[in-house]
Every structure is written in C-alpha cells, then in structure tokens.
Amino acid sequence: MTSVVAQRPATNGVTAAQNVLQRQSSFSSFPTSRSPSLSTRNNKSARSPQPATVRESAGSPNSSPNHSRRSSLSATRTANQQESNRKTRSQYPSNSPENHVEYILVASFDIDRGSVMEHQYPAPISGDEHMLAELMLPDQAHVRSQDWTIFFLHKDTSAEEEAKEERRERRRRRRRKKDGQEGDDTSVELESQDEGDGDPEEADETDDDFDEEEEESDDDEGIEGPPLIYVLNLVNTKQDNTAKRGAVVKAMAICTRHSFLHIYKPLLLLALEEYFRVPVPETLASLYNAVNSMDLSLMPRLSLLEGFILQASDAKDMFIEKFEQMIQQRMAEDAERNSLPSSTSSNMSPVRQNTQRYTLPRDTHEFESRVLYNGIPIPIKVPTAICPETVGDFSLIKLIQTFSAPHSTSPQPFALHPHLTTSGAYTHPIIVLVNALLTQKRIVFLGHNRPSGEVAEAVLAACALASGGLLRGFTRHAFPYTDLTKIDDLLKVPGFIAGVTNPAFAHKPEWWDLLCDLPTGRMKISHRIEGAPVTEGLLYFQQQQQGGLSLNNSSTGTGASLGAQMAGAVTGGGDSKNANADSTADSQFMESLLQSMANRHGEAAIRSKWRFWVQKFTRIAAAFEECVYGASALYIGAHETDAGAYGVQGHGFVWGDESARMRELAANVHRVEGWRSTRSYYSFVQDLARRWTKRPVRGIDFLHQHDRLRMLRLSHEQSAAIYLAFSRAVEEARSGAPSTGLADSEADLSTSGIGAMGLDASLEISPPRPPSEQLQYDTILQLLTVVPESNSGLFYISLGLFHPRADVRVSVVRLLERIVEHPAGRHFWASLGRFAKLAFFRVKREEGGMGR
C-alpha cells in the first residue's frame, strides 16, 4: 500500500489560511485495509470534515438596505418572512481556512526513467511519487493529443477525527448548560479557548447556531471514513522533433476535496498550455492562487430536505429566496463597514455600489462565479446541491445507451447468478450492473483503445446509478482509472469498481465478477464468481412456497423465477426463458426509462427515475426484513408511526394486496439478501438512524400515507383520515402538537433492528422540537419530498378538495395555503392543474373564505 505525506512549508504567495496543510497528512490511492462496515459500526466519529464554520457579522437581513431584484421575487415576501429570523449560512464562507484546491501536480514521461513527477505545489507529496506519476500518465497516452483522468486519494485523519469528537463533546456540554443544567462559566470559557475562540460568549452563540447545520453536514458527507481527495488530471502530447520519441507528454492534476471537480477543466486546459510554454513552479503558483481565490461565499447552504427538492425540481428559481437573503446579509455587512468614518470617501452610496456588484442566479441549481487566471475571467458554474456518490460530470444516459443498444438488437443470455440475474438469463444489462453494485461485486469497465477519461466517466456514472443519491459506499472503493501495475493492491479491495484500458483484464476472470466492455456494449459474468449462500430469507420463502402460499398467479410467475434462480445458484443451470415473468418489474422499468430517453427527457429526469428505483428497492428491503426477521433496521420509528398519533397508522411500502406483496418480496429475495451484507447497507442504516433524529415530524409516514392515496382504493373515511393527518401535522408544527410518544424512541430503536445489526447503541435521541415557523417550514419540506413534481406533485393531495366531507375539504384548503406560502411549495402549487385550483377557490367561497 502506497502512502505519501504532505507537508507545506512557508511559500511565497500562499496565504496564512492555507497553513492548514502544514499538518502531516497521509495519502494513498487505495483505501485502508480495515473493514469499512466494521469501522462504520465501531468508529462513530469517522466522518468527513466540513469547511470550517465562520461567524458572520451581526447585520440583520431585515435592516439591510433595499436593492433591485427580479420582479418575480416580489410575490415571495410572505415566504421570506418564515426564515427572516434565521440567518442563511454559506456553503463556503469567504474566510474559511479550507482551500478549494489543495495540491497541483505535474508529471511527464521520460524515455529512460518512465513516468516522473516534475513539480508539486504548494508542497511536495513525499512517498511513492512514481505511483502518482503513473496514474497521471495512463496507458497509450502518447497516441492521443489530449486525455482526461480521474482518480482518488485516501487520507488518514485519525488525529482530526479525535479532535472533532472533542469539539462535539464540548458542544454537548454547552447544549446541556443552555437547557438548564447550570455549570461553571469558567469551564465554558476554557472550552471556547480550546477551540481558538477569543470571545467565549461569542463562541457559545456561534457554536449553538452551527450545531445543527454542522452535524447535518457531517451526516450528509458520510460516516464511511476519512475524506477523499479527488484528482482531476489532464494529459497533453505535443509533437517535438527535438525529443527522443518525437513528442513530449506532460500531465497536470488538480487535487481537491470538492466532488464537482469538473469545473476546473477549462482552467487546467489553459494552465497546462502555459506550463508547456513556461515549465516553472511559478506557473503552478499562479493557477493555485487563482482557483483558491474563487468566491463561493454567496452560495447558501441547503438542508438535506432542501437539497432533495432542488435536485428533483426543474424550477430555475427554486429557493431563490435563500440567494436573495445571502445578498441582503452581505449588503448589510458592506453597509456596516462602509459606514465607518475611515471608509466614507466615495460619492456613490454603498447601496448603489452593492446593487451593481451582487446579482441573483439565473438558475439556482448552479452558482455562477468566475476565476481570474492570467488576466482571463473564466466563468465557473458550481452545483448548489450535490447528491452523495456524485463525482465529476458524467452522463447516465450515455452509460445506459452504451449497454442497452446491443441488448435490444441482439440479446445474449447471461450465466445465471442469483444476485445478478434477478429476471433470468435475459436480465437487462443495466439491471445486472446495478445488482452487482448493490451486492458488492468486483466490477471492471474495460475500454480497450478508448481514452482513459471515457472509462473513468463510466465508473463514476455507475456509482451514481446504484446510489440514486441515497446509498453510499461506492465511490470510496471506485478506481476511475487504474492499470496492471496496481492489480495486487486492487484485488485486496472488496467490491471495487475499476476502469481500465488494458485488454489483459478480459482474460483474467478471477480478477473480476462482472466485466463491462465499453467498445462492444456487452457485459460478462465471471465463471469464477462466488456463489450466493443459502440465507434465512431464502429458506423462509422456500417454506412459504412449499406450504402452499400462492406467490404467483401464473406458471411463469415469481415461483418459477425463484426456483430458476435457486437452481442457478446450486447447479449453474436454469430455464433462461423465465425472465418473461418480470416478477421484479425491472424490465417494465427499463422500458419506461428507454422511452423517456427516446422522448429526449434530460439527464435530470433520468437521474430522478433512478432515484425512485433505488428508493423503492430500499423500502422493499425494509419490508423484506420485517417479513422474515420481524423487524428492520431500514425503518426507524416504526413504533411511532404505527401508534396513530395523527389519526393514521402504517409505514413502509404499499402493495395492493398481500399476494402482490409476497410475490414482489420473493422476487427480490436474492438481491436484498446480497445487499444486506454490504458496506452500502450498513452506511444506509447509519444514515437513516441519524436523519430520523432530525425529522421534523416522526409520528406519521408521509410517503406511506401518500402511497395509500395513490395506489389503493380507499373508503371516504380512510382517505379523510389521511387528508386530516397531513393538515394537522403541518398546522401543529407551528401552533403546538400533542405528545406523539417520543418517550418510546429508545425502545423503538431496539425493536427496529438497530441493536441486532450491531450499530452504536449510544445513538443520541434528540428531543422533540418546539413548535415554530421553522418547524412548520421543515415539516412542509418533509411532505414535499414525497410528492416530487416529476411524480404527480400535489395532484393526489388536491383530490381532497372533492371529498364528500366539508371538514376534509376545508383542511385540504388550509394545507394547500400553507404550501403556497412556502418558498418551495409555491412551485408545486404552480404546477398543479387548473381544475384543482378552481376547486380550491370554490371551497374557499363555500366556506365563507375560511381558508386559514
């Protein structure tokens, strides 16, 4: 295992804030040898570090001067008032000690010495520099004028994790003191000084403000281990008759913690051209200072629910209010600074100056900035909200088309494997790929005679495909590009996803479980793949089938498919035509997906569809665990949602009847059982447990109840209970709600399977949040996440406007009014059909305008 140590000496042009790299940091191109699942369960503090939270000046957004803004924002004044008392934080504060880019590397190919590292800035990365140089100069790089490569470096941050845990403990003590447990003020002062805060009172206030957001950011970034360093590498070949081989090959790489590293591509193109002309360290210093001067301080930090909604929406002004508030806060700070006697020298007012400087984004999905490099302003667009496991710029559409076209024109059977061929030998290749990722198989993308950037893009797209923005554990063990020299280290990594260009990998089936050949668009399951073990879930459904339980309605149903998969697991045989049953509905899903692509639906729509597929799979897995094992670690708070605090009960996925439920569970038995022993499963359980403690409303499963409206034929009383529960949950979030049984939270954690899974028993159970405007804001967000605009939106909720009971109609009107006032909800209301809107106003008239 190769590791390198980063040390940053004092360097001209390096600001004092960049001295954060002076601490020793160990890097490796391969993850540590410890088991990810074990480290996840045993090391609670193993989280990725966030950009340091920074205090902002005390200027109130309400007192900031007015400035010109888009006319469309004038209608959102009411919505803005909900958050007026809470400061919007920046994702990347301007005075954060974290740099956008940590290292810049340059490597070249020497005919005598091979790949060599020429320069590293701002400090040398000692260790195996040859390994890094080889990664930067992929195979056959000299035959192309240009090629891109992406690879990851793993950082050992044990000391940082210990320090972070100490800071968390200090914040817990402050929180307990604030809640009424009196303590010694001196101890609080010492704690603040330990963190480097000069003013203890200011430190307390700042930490309290950032506690929730920092912990939420930690949860979002993951609990799998140390953070990754993402490396974007550009290779150029210049013809030179004076060189030994007639050409000069050089590569320049940017090392960053940002997963959106594709934004640096235009800068690398310019910088490498400049380096060919002036191959000196000052060229790297110029690039380093330029990229780290990029200003992202006006990009607001979105909560987890806000990020989900933004990613699922096409509205270009979704959460524009947050950008507006960031500008208002900045203008207030500027006005405060400009009001000082020493700075009042300009005839133009500060308000007019700021009005010219700050503009709202044209599309809130991207934050527009620029980098001034060598006098050239380079426009940069940074994604506002990023899904987990999303690295770089890739195309799911391209990946799906690559392997779908050969399968549709000339289908070829796969060798049966229970975890992979869930619909028989003719399972769609993309489903085989996702199954392999979910069950942690070794996957190789082979691109013989293709640029290394192409295989890297396929690897990154595959990770995002299986993640769906919900699951983790893929990119950490992904190698977008690697070669034969690192095969020994690669084979030590369980469930890797690697991109290669050397055809020798195709002749070594013992190295991989699934080979994805990009030039031909074909996949191959290795005959050396490990078989699926017999599990308790498999035996359970075998017994159900043998006991006469009807798992299928036809001779080619799930029972036949299950038997074929079982036979394939034991003997390697089976009837390949059993795929016609499509018990898992995967074939139907792929047909709808390909139809969407044929209709030219965009990349965002395809990613949204995959997100729904992954979400459905996780919900089926939770129902599977409850069916087989009696409880599920994938559903936290089942005891509360089944208690009927809001007048409705139930949780989890919804089926039309019991036979349909058993058929689908039986069809997914192998896939679910294979997933349950993987690192992505354990990470997901941890994520769910932590997010549950921050859920605005815990006594009702919005998704379950909405699915009942969407999928079941309910009586008037049953549907009325759901509509009234939705309205009550939103109203009581602001005005006050009765007890929802939170005292049973700890018992629920044990019964939901967390204790059985061996997870941290000391998981903190947060107390219920007091009613407030902010809680209502978050509750509406929680409701909107289950009714995305791309999946019917508010349609099924609006059907309550036609309910026979007058009180239900009035409650739905009140609920929709709260949604209309919400910054995100107003977009959902705008996409609602005119017929429903007419019913809304008719009910208001009938009830004498009692809409509030």
mmCIF file of C-alpha atoms in Angstrom, residues 484-765:
data_model
loop_
_atom_site.group_PDB
_atom_site.id
_atom_site.type_symbol
_atom_site.label_atom_id
_atom_site.label_comp_id
_atom_site.label_asym_id
_atom_site.label_seq_id
_atom_site.Cartn_x
_atom_site.Cartn_y
_atom_site.Cartn_z
ATOM 1 C CA LEU A 484 -1.879 -3.614 -14.341
ATOM 2 C CA THR A 485 0.875 -2.334 -12.070
ATOM 3 C CA LYS A 486 -1.653 -1.877 -9.251
ATOM 4 C CA ILE A 487 -3.540 -5.146 -9.605
ATOM 5 C CA ASP A 488 -2.149 -6.609 -6.376
ATOM 6 C CA ASP A 489 -3.485 -3.710 -4.331
ATOM 7 C CA LEU A 490 -6.723 -3.648 -6.308
ATOM 8 C CA LEU A 491 -7.554 -7.277 -5.560
ATOM 9 C CA LYS A 492 -7.312 -6.558 -1.830
ATOM 10 C CA VAL A 493 -10.291 -4.185 -2.063
ATOM 11 C CA PRO A 494 -13.675 -5.916 -1.642
ATOM 12 C CA GLY A 495 -16.284 -4.926 -4.169
ATOM 13 C CA PHE A 496 -14.185 -2.486 -6.198
ATOM 14 C CA ILE A 497 -15.381 -0.630 -9.311
ATOM 15 C CA ALA A 498 -12.422 -0.056 -11.611
ATOM 16 C CA GLY A 499 -11.856 1.463 -15.025
ATOM 17 C CA VAL A 500 -9.067 0.012 -17.190
ATOM 18 C CA THR A 501 -7.883 0.193 -20.785
ATOM 19 C CA ASN A 502 -5.595 -2.845 -20.863
ATOM 20 C CA PRO A 503 -7.268 -5.842 -22.614
ATOM 21 C CA ALA A 504 -5.357 -8.256 -20.351
ATOM 22 C CA PHE A 505 -8.132 -7.796 -17.762
ATOM 23 C CA ALA A 506 -10.614 -9.519 -20.067
ATOM 24 C CA HIS A 507 -8.574 -12.743 -19.942
ATOM 25 C CA LYS A 508 -8.429 -12.859 -16.130
ATOM 26 C CA PRO A 509 -11.949 -13.743 -14.920
ATOM 27 C CA GLU A 510 -10.554 -14.483 -11.464
ATOM 28 C CA TRP A 511 -9.871 -10.751 -11.093
ATOM 29 C CA TRP A 512 -13.480 -9.634 -11.530
ATOM 30 C CA ASP A 513 -17.077 -10.740 -11.097
ATOM 31 C CA LEU A 514 -18.602 -8.587 -13.830
ATOM 32 C CA LEU A 515 -16.781 -7.265 -16.889
ATOM 33 C CA CYS A 516 -18.346 -4.324 -18.735
ATOM 34 C CA ASP A 517 -16.823 -3.940 -22.200
ATOM 35 C CA LEU A 518 -17.409 -0.372 -23.353
ATOM 36 C CA PRO A 519 -16.456 -0.759 -27.056
ATOM 37 C CA THR A 520 -18.861 -3.680 -27.598
ATOM 38 C CA GLY A 521 -21.520 -2.686 -25.064
ATOM 39 C CA ARG A 522 -21.568 -6.199 -23.604
ATOM 40 C CA MET A 523 -21.294 -7.476 -20.055
ATOM 41 C CA LYS A 524 -19.928 -10.803 -18.891
ATOM 42 C CA ILE A 525 -20.375 -12.570 -15.579
ATOM 43 C CA SER A 526 -17.236 -14.391 -14.488
ATOM 44 C CA HIS A 527 -17.430 -18.164 -14.165
ATOM 45 C CA ARG A 528 -15.172 -17.732 -11.135
ATOM 46 C CA ILE A 529 -17.708 -15.595 -9.269
ATOM 47 C CA GLU A 530 -18.556 -16.671 -5.743
ATOM 48 C CA GLY A 531 -21.959 -18.315 -5.411
ATOM 49 C CA ALA A 532 -24.783 -16.918 -3.301
ATOM 50 C CA PRO A 533 -25.106 -18.507 0.142
ATOM 51 C CA VAL A 534 -28.327 -20.002 1.431
ATOM 52 C CA THR A 535 -29.843 -17.432 3.768
ATOM 53 C CA GLU A 536 -32.655 -17.349 6.261
ATOM 54 C CA GLY A 537 -34.728 -15.208 3.927
ATOM 55 C CA LEU A 538 -34.347 -17.676 1.074
ATOM 56 C CA LEU A 539 -35.343 -20.570 3.302
ATOM 57 C CA TYR A 540 -38.316 -18.587 4.572
ATOM 58 C CA PHE A 541 -39.777 -18.087 1.105
ATOM 59 C CA GLN A 542 -38.984 -21.665 0.134
ATOM 60 C CA GLN A 543 -41.055 -22.792 3.102
ATOM 61 C CA GLN A 544 -43.841 -20.382 2.195
ATOM 62 C CA GLN A 545 -43.959 -21.747 -1.330
ATOM 63 C CA GLN A 546 -43.810 -25.369 -0.214
ATOM 64 C CA GLY A 547 -46.509 -24.658 2.357
ATOM 65 C CA GLY A 548 -48.928 -23.772 -0.418
ATOM 66 C CA LEU A 549 -48.773 -19.973 -0.208
ATOM 67 C CA SER A 550 -49.559 -18.531 -3.619
ATOM 68 C CA LEU A 551 -46.547 -16.470 -4.627
ATOM 69 C CA ASN A 552 -47.507 -16.279 -8.284
ATOM 70 C CA ASN A 553 -50.633 -16.094 -10.361
ATOM 71 C CA SER A 554 -49.255 -17.964 -13.379
ATOM 72 C CA SER A 555 -46.910 -20.772 -14.203
ATOM 73 C CA THR A 556 -44.231 -18.301 -15.206
ATOM 74 C CA GLY A 557 -44.566 -16.119 -12.107
ATOM 75 C CA THR A 558 -42.257 -15.453 -9.214
ATOM 76 C CA GLY A 559 -42.325 -19.022 -8.012
ATOM 77 C CA ALA A 560 -40.832 -20.239 -11.287
ATOM 78 C CA SER A 561 -38.323 -17.399 -11.367
ATOM 79 C CA LEU A 562 -37.347 -18.049 -7.755
ATOM 80 C CA GLY A 563 -36.861 -21.734 -8.491
ATOM 81 C CA ALA A 564 -34.748 -20.987 -11.537
ATOM 82 C CA GLN A 565 -32.525 -18.631 -9.578
ATOM 83 C CA MET A 566 -32.176 -21.174 -6.797
ATOM 84 C CA ALA A 567 -31.252 -23.841 -9.327
ATOM 85 C CA GLY A 568 -28.755 -21.475 -10.909
ATOM 86 C CA ALA A 569 -27.181 -20.817 -7.528
ATOM 87 C CA VAL A 570 -26.733 -24.521 -6.839
ATOM 88 C CA THR A 571 -26.111 -26.115 -10.234
ATOM 89 C CA GLY A 572 -25.433 -23.166 -12.524
ATOM 90 C CA GLY A 573 -28.382 -24.126 -14.723
ATOM 91 C CA GLY A 574 -31.959 -22.981 -15.091
ATOM 92 C CA ASP A 575 -34.525 -22.025 -17.658
ATOM 93 C CA SER A 576 -33.458 -18.773 -19.281
ATOM 94 C CA LYS A 577 -36.949 -18.016 -20.513
ATOM 95 C CA ASN A 578 -38.284 -17.449 -17.015
ATOM 96 C CA ALA A 579 -37.313 -13.825 -17.481
ATOM 97 C CA ASN A 580 -40.612 -13.289 -19.282
ATOM 98 C CA ALA A 581 -42.384 -13.152 -15.942
ATOM 99 C CA ASP A 582 -40.681 -9.897 -14.909
ATOM 100 C CA SER A 583 -41.615 -10.526 -11.306
ATOM 101 C CA THR A 584 -39.373 -7.696 -10.148
ATOM 102 C CA ALA A 585 -40.880 -5.212 -12.655
ATOM 103 C CA ASP A 586 -37.316 -4.342 -13.703
ATOM 104 C CA SER A 587 -37.990 -4.961 -17.401
ATOM 105 C CA GLN A 588 -41.003 -2.696 -17.286
ATOM 106 C CA PHE A 589 -38.944 -0.038 -15.543
ATOM 107 C CA MET A 590 -36.173 -0.232 -18.145
ATOM 108 C CA GLU A 591 -38.707 0.053 -20.959
ATOM 109 C CA SER A 592 -40.149 3.218 -19.440
ATOM 110 C CA LEU A 593 -36.645 4.561 -18.897
ATOM 111 C CA LEU A 594 -35.616 3.941 -22.502
ATOM 112 C CA GLN A 595 -38.886 5.503 -23.665
ATOM 113 C CA SER A 596 -38.086 8.619 -21.644
ATOM 114 C CA MET A 597 -34.671 8.780 -23.263
ATOM 115 C CA ALA A 598 -36.252 8.330 -26.707
ATOM 116 C CA ASN A 599 -38.548 11.247 -25.891
ATOM 117 C CA ARG A 600 -35.425 13.313 -25.177
ATOM 118 C CA HIS A 601 -36.036 13.735 -21.484
ATOM 119 C CA GLY A 602 -32.950 15.245 -19.916
ATOM 120 C CA GLU A 603 -30.260 13.887 -17.643
ATOM 121 C CA ALA A 604 -32.035 15.245 -14.558
ATOM 122 C CA ALA A 605 -35.196 13.299 -15.395
ATOM 123 C CA ILE A 606 -33.269 10.046 -15.834
ATOM 124 C CA ARG A 607 -31.434 10.536 -12.537
ATOM 125 C CA SER A 608 -34.749 11.230 -10.835
ATOM 126 C CA LYS A 609 -36.203 7.973 -12.169
ATOM 127 C CA TRP A 610 -33.221 6.043 -10.851
ATOM 128 C CA ARG A 611 -33.599 7.711 -7.513
ATOM 129 C CA PHE A 612 -37.179 6.400 -7.317
ATOM 130 C CA TRP A 613 -35.982 2.925 -8.286
ATOM 131 C CA VAL A 614 -33.329 2.862 -5.537
ATOM 132 C CA GLN A 615 -35.792 4.278 -3.023
ATOM 133 C CA LYS A 616 -38.304 1.584 -3.926
ATOM 134 C CA PHE A 617 -35.639 -1.090 -3.532
ATOM 135 C CA THR A 618 -34.695 0.103 -0.051
ATOM 136 C CA ARG A 619 -38.342 0.173 1.002
ATOM 137 C CA ILE A 620 -38.873 -3.339 -0.338
ATOM 138 C CA ALA A 621 -35.771 -4.418 1.569
ATOM 139 C CA ALA A 622 -37.239 -2.943 4.763
ATOM 140 C CA ALA A 623 -40.499 -4.826 4.200
ATOM 141 C CA PHE A 624 -38.492 -7.978 3.485
ATOM 142 C CA GLU A 625 -36.650 -7.714 6.798
ATOM 143 C CA GLU A 626 -39.863 -7.126 8.692
ATOM 144 C CA CYS A 627 -41.455 -10.120 6.992
ATOM 145 C CA VAL A 628 -38.554 -12.514 7.541
ATOM 146 C CA TYR A 629 -36.851 -11.226 10.684
ATOM 147 C CA GLY A 630 -39.708 -9.454 12.442
ATOM 148 C CA ALA A 631 -38.072 -6.012 12.425
ATOM 149 C CA SER A 632 -36.000 -3.871 10.091
ATOM 150 C CA ALA A 633 -33.046 -1.594 10.682
ATOM 151 C CA LEU A 634 -34.065 0.176 7.459
ATOM 152 C CA TYR A 635 -37.131 1.716 9.060
ATOM 153 C CA ILE A 636 -36.533 3.839 12.120
ATOM 154 C CA GLY A 637 -39.532 4.887 14.183
ATOM 155 C CA ALA A 638 -41.996 2.214 13.092
ATOM 156 C CA HIS A 639 -43.388 2.110 16.612
ATOM 157 C CA GLU A 640 -44.254 5.811 16.476
ATOM 158 C CA THR A 641 -45.829 5.851 13.025
ATOM 159 C CA ASP A 642 -47.922 2.797 13.911
ATOM 160 C CA ALA A 643 -49.146 4.433 17.129
ATOM 161 C CA GLY A 644 -51.586 6.633 15.192
ATOM 162 C CA ALA A 645 -50.582 9.964 16.742
ATOM 163 C CA TYR A 646 -52.193 11.868 13.849
ATOM 164 C CA GLY A 647 -55.121 9.539 13.381
ATOM 165 C CA VAL A 648 -53.494 7.282 10.782
ATOM 166 C CA GLN A 649 -51.233 4.279 11.122
ATOM 167 C CA GLY A 650 -48.787 2.350 8.983
ATOM 168 C CA HIS A 651 -45.340 2.667 7.485
ATOM 169 C CA GLY A 652 -43.243 1.455 4.581
ATOM 170 C CA PHE A 653 -44.000 0.362 1.045
ATOM 171 C CA VAL A 654 -47.615 -0.095 -0.065
ATOM 172 C CA TRP A 655 -48.942 -3.040 -2.068
ATOM 173 C CA GLY A 656 -52.420 -3.576 -3.434
ATOM 174 C CA ASP A 657 -52.898 -6.850 -1.591
ATOM 175 C CA GLU A 658 -50.994 -9.436 0.418
ATOM 176 C CA SER A 659 -50.354 -11.767 -2.518
ATOM 177 C CA ALA A 660 -48.752 -8.939 -4.512
ATOM 178 C CA ARG A 661 -46.593 -8.135 -1.507
ATOM 179 C CA MET A 662 -45.364 -11.704 -1.114
ATOM 180 C CA ARG A 663 -44.716 -12.076 -4.848
ATOM 181 C CA GLU A 664 -42.518 -8.983 -5.013
ATOM 182 C CA LEU A 665 -40.664 -9.846 -1.817
ATOM 183 C CA ALA A 666 -39.969 -13.341 -3.140
ATOM 184 C CA ALA A 667 -38.754 -11.913 -6.438
ATOM 185 C CA ASN A 668 -36.252 -9.690 -4.618
ATOM 186 C CA VAL A 669 -35.086 -12.225 -2.024
ATOM 187 C CA HIS A 670 -31.628 -12.806 -3.544
ATOM 188 C CA ARG A 671 -30.961 -9.154 -4.326
ATOM 189 C CA VAL A 672 -31.993 -7.998 -0.856
ATOM 190 C CA GLU A 673 -30.076 -10.732 0.954
ATOM 191 C CA GLY A 674 -26.999 -9.951 -1.107
ATOM 192 C CA TRP A 675 -27.253 -6.262 -0.244
ATOM 193 C CA ARG A 676 -27.732 -6.809 3.475
ATOM 194 C CA SER A 677 -24.090 -7.817 3.980
ATOM 195 C CA THR A 678 -22.527 -4.874 2.122
ATOM 196 C CA ARG A 679 -20.970 -1.616 3.246
ATOM 197 C CA SER A 680 -23.648 0.424 1.465
ATOM 198 C CA TYR A 681 -26.302 -1.307 3.578
ATOM 199 C CA TYR A 682 -24.549 -0.507 6.858
ATOM 200 C CA SER A 683 -23.901 3.081 5.818
ATOM 201 C CA PHE A 684 -27.544 3.476 4.841
ATOM 202 C CA VAL A 685 -28.726 2.155 8.204
ATOM 203 C CA GLN A 686 -26.462 4.646 9.969
ATOM 204 C CA ASP A 687 -27.689 7.481 7.760
ATOM 205 C CA LEU A 688 -31.329 6.622 8.403
ATOM 206 C CA ALA A 689 -30.783 6.486 12.156
ATOM 207 C CA ARG A 690 -29.154 9.918 12.254
ATOM 208 C CA ARG A 691 -31.615 11.543 9.888
ATOM 209 C CA TRP A 692 -34.517 10.186 11.905
ATOM 210 C CA THR A 693 -33.374 12.137 14.957
ATOM 211 C CA LYS A 694 -33.681 15.322 12.880
ATOM 212 C CA ARG A 695 -37.005 14.555 11.211
ATOM 213 C CA PRO A 696 -39.456 17.414 11.737
ATOM 214 C CA VAL A 697 -42.419 15.016 12.142
ATOM 215 C CA ARG A 698 -41.945 11.466 13.398
ATOM 216 C CA GLY A 699 -45.478 10.344 14.189
ATOM 217 C CA ILE A 700 -46.591 9.886 10.574
ATOM 218 C CA ASP A 701 -45.019 8.317 7.496
ATOM 219 C CA PHE A 702 -45.904 10.845 4.804
ATOM 220 C CA LEU A 703 -44.667 8.625 1.990
ATOM 221 C CA HIS A 704 -46.662 5.608 3.170
ATOM 222 C CA GLN A 705 -49.877 7.602 3.562
ATOM 223 C CA HIS A 706 -49.438 9.340 0.201
ATOM 224 C CA ASP A 707 -48.841 5.968 -1.464
ATOM 225 C CA ARG A 708 -52.094 4.751 0.050
ATOM 226 C CA LEU A 709 -53.877 7.649 -1.644
ATOM 227 C CA ARG A 710 -52.081 6.932 -4.895
ATOM 228 C CA MET A 711 -52.283 3.136 -5.070
ATOM 229 C CA LEU A 712 -55.236 1.903 -3.010
ATOM 230 C CA ARG A 713 -58.987 2.186 -3.354
ATOM 231 C CA LEU A 714 -59.840 3.742 -0.007
ATOM 232 C CA SER A 715 -63.164 4.436 1.601
ATOM 233 C CA HIS A 716 -64.218 8.013 2.260
ATOM 234 C CA GLU A 717 -63.376 7.658 5.934
ATOM 235 C CA GLN A 718 -59.923 6.206 5.227
ATOM 236 C CA SER A 719 -58.994 8.956 2.783
ATOM 237 C CA ALA A 720 -60.430 11.591 5.136
ATOM 238 C CA ALA A 721 -58.125 10.386 7.915
ATOM 239 C CA ILE A 722 -55.090 10.838 5.650
ATOM 240 C CA TYR A 723 -56.032 14.334 4.493
ATOM 241 C CA LEU A 724 -56.782 15.444 8.043
ATOM 242 C CA ALA A 725 -53.488 13.951 9.266
ATOM 243 C CA PHE A 726 -51.492 15.865 6.645
ATOM 244 C CA SER A 727 -53.178 19.139 7.532
ATOM 245 C CA ARG A 728 -52.882 18.538 11.260
ATOM 246 C CA ALA A 729 -49.175 17.698 11.075
ATOM 247 C CA VAL A 730 -48.433 20.973 9.267
ATOM 248 C CA GLU A 731 -50.652 23.141 11.453
ATOM 249 C CA GLU A 732 -49.436 21.690 14.755
ATOM 250 C CA ALA A 733 -45.809 22.128 13.723
ATOM 251 C CA ARG A 734 -46.391 25.837 14.179
ATOM 252 C CA SER A 735 -49.130 26.112 16.786
ATOM 253 C CA GLY A 736 -48.215 23.192 19.023
ATOM 254 C CA ALA A 737 -48.857 19.464 18.897
ATOM 255 C CA PRO A 738 -49.877 16.896 21.494
ATOM 256 C CA SER A 739 -47.434 14.252 22.599
ATOM 257 C CA THR A 740 -46.516 11.809 19.841
ATOM 258 C CA GLY A 741 -44.979 9.164 22.009
ATOM 259 C CA LEU A 742 -41.354 10.236 21.718
ATOM 260 C CA ALA A 743 -40.667 8.732 25.105
ATOM 261 C CA ASP A 744 -40.678 5.359 23.406
ATOM 262 C CA SER A 745 -37.959 6.351 20.951
ATOM 263 C CA GLU A 746 -35.202 4.318 22.530
ATOM 264 C CA ALA A 747 -37.392 1.230 22.761
ATOM 265 C CA ASP A 748 -38.284 1.712 19.132
ATOM 266 C CA LEU A 749 -34.630 1.777 18.136
ATOM 267 C CA SER A 750 -34.074 -1.594 19.736
ATOM 268 C CA THR A 751 -37.183 -3.143 18.202
ATOM 269 C CA SER A 752 -36.442 -1.737 14.749
ATOM 270 C CA GLY A 753 -33.387 -3.887 14.411
ATOM 271 C CA ILE A 754 -30.595 -1.440 15.189
ATOM 272 C CA GLY A 755 -29.436 -3.387 18.192
ATOM 273 C CA ALA A 756 -29.485 -6.589 16.188
ATOM 274 C CA MET A 757 -27.330 -5.014 13.488
ATOM 275 C CA GLY A 758 -24.593 -4.179 15.996
ATOM 276 C CA LEU A 759 -24.775 -0.432 15.494
ATOM 277 C CA ASP A 760 -23.780 2.151 18.032
ATOM 278 C CA ALA A 761 -26.140 1.790 20.984
ATOM 279 C CA SER A 762 -25.232 5.271 22.234
ATOM 280 C CA LEU A 763 -27.027 6.962 19.348
ATOM 281 C CA GLU A 764 -28.390 10.224 20.685
ATOM 282 C CA ILE A 765 -32.142 10.645 20.624
#
